[in-house]
PDB file of C-alpha atoms in Angstrom:
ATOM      1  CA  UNK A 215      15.631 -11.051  -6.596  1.00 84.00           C
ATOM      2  CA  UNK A 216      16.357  -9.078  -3.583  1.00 88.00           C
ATOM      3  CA  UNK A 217      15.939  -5.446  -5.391  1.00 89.00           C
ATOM      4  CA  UNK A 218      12.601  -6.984  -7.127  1.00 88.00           C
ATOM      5  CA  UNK A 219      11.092  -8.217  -4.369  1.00 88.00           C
ATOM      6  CA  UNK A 220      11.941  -4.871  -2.245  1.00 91.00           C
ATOM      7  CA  UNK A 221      10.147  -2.235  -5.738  1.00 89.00           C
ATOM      8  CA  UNK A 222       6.990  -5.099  -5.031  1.00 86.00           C
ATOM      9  CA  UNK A 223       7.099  -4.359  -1.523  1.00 89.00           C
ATOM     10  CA  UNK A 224       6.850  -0.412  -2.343  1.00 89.00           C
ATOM     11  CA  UNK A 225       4.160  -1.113  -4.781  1.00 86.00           C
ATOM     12  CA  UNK A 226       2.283  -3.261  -2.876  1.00 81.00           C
ATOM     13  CA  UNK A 227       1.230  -5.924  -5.552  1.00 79.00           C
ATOM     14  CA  UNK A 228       1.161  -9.349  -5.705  1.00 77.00           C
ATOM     15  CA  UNK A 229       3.322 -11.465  -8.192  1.00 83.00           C
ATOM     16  CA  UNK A 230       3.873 -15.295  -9.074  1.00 87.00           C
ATOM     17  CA  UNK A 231       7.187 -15.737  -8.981  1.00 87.00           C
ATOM     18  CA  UNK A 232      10.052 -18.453 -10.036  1.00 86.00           C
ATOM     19  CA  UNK A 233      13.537 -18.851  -9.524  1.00 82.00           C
ATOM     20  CA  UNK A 234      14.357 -16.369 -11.931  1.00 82.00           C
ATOM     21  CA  UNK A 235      11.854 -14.848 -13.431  1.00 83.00           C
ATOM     22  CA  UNK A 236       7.880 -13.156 -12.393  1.00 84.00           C
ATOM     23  CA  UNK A 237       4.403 -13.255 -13.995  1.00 83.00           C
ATOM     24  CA  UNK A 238       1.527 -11.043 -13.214  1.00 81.00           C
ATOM     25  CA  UNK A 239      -1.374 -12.783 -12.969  1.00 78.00           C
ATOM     26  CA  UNK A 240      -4.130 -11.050 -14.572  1.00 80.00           C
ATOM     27  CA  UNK A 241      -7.684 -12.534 -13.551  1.00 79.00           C
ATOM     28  CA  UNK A 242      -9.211 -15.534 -11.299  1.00 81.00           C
ATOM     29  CA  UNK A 243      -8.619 -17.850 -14.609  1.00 85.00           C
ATOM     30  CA  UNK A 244      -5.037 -17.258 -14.638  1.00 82.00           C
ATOM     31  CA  UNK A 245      -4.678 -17.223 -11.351  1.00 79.00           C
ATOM     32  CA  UNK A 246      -6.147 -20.697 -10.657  1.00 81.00           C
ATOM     33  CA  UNK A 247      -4.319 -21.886 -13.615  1.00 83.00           C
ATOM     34  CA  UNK A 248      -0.729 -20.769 -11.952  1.00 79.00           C
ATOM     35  CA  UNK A 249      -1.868 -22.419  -8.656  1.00 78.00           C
ATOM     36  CA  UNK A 250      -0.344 -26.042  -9.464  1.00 80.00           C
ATOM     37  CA  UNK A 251       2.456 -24.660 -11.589  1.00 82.00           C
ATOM     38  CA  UNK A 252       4.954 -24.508  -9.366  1.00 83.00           C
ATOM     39  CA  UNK A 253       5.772 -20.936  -9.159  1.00 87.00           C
ATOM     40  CA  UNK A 254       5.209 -19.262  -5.653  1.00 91.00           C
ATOM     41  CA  UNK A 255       2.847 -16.512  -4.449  1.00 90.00           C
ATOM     42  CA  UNK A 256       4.593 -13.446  -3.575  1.00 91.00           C
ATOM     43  CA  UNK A 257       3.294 -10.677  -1.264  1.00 91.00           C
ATOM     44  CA  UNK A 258       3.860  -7.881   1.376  1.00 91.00           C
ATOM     45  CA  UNK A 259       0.482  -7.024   2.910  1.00 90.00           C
ATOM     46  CA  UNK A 260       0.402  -7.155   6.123  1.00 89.00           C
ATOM     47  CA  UNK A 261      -3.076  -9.157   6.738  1.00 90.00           C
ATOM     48  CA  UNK A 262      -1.743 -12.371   4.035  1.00 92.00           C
ATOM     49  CA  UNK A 263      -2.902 -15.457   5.855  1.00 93.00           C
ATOM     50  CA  UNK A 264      -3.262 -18.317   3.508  1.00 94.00           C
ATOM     51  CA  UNK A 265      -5.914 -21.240   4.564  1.00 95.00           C
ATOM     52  CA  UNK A 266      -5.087 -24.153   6.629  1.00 95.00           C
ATOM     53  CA  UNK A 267      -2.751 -26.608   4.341  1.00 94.00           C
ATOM     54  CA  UNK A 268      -0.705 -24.261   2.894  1.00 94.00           C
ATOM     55  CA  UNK A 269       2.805 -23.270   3.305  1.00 92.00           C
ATOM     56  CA  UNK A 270       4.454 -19.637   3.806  1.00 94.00           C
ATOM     57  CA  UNK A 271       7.962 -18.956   3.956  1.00 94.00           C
ATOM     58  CA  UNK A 272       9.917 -15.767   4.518  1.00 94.00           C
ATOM     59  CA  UNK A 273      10.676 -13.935   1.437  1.00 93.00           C
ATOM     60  CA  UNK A 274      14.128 -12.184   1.328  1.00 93.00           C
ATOM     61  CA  UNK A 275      12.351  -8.650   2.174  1.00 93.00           C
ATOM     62  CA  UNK A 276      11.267  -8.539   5.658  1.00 94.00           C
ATOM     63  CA  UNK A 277       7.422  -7.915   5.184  1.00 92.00           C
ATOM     64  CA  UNK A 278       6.937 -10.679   2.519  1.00 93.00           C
ATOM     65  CA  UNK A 279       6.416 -13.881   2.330  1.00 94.00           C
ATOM     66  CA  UNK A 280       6.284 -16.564  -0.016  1.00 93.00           C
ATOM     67  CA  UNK A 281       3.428 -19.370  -0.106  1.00 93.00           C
ATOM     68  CA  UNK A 282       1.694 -22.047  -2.389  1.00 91.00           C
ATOM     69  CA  UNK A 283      -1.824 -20.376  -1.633  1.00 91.00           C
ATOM     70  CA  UNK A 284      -2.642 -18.502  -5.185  1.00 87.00           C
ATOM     71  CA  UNK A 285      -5.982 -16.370  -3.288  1.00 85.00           C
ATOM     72  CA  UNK A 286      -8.564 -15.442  -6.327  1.00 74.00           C
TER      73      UNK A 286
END
């Protein structure tokens, strides 16, 4: 997860991710759809702040973090 998280960090783009495994949301609709799922939001840009009631944690790449805030 390490290496995958790091090539997202280089390509700057945003991924729902499991314990295992990614999806690329494509679209609001899917997006809001993965929001309760389960899976976590992960990103690298710099200027991520989710809204008040939702959780970030670090992500194993320094520069990423992981949250429950899905942002359409």
């Amino acid at each position: 997860m390490r290496k995958f998280q790091t090539a997202v960090k280089k390509a700057n783009a945003p991924f729902a991710i499991g314990k295992n495994y990614a999806v690329v949301p494509v679209g609001d609709d899917q997006i809001e759809a993965l929001s309760p799922s389960g899976l976590a939001f992960l990103t690298c840009a710099p200027d991520f702040s989710p809204p008040s009631g939702h959780r970030t944690e670090k992500a194993l790449v320094d520069g990423c973090v992981l949250s429950d805030y899905f942002p359409t």
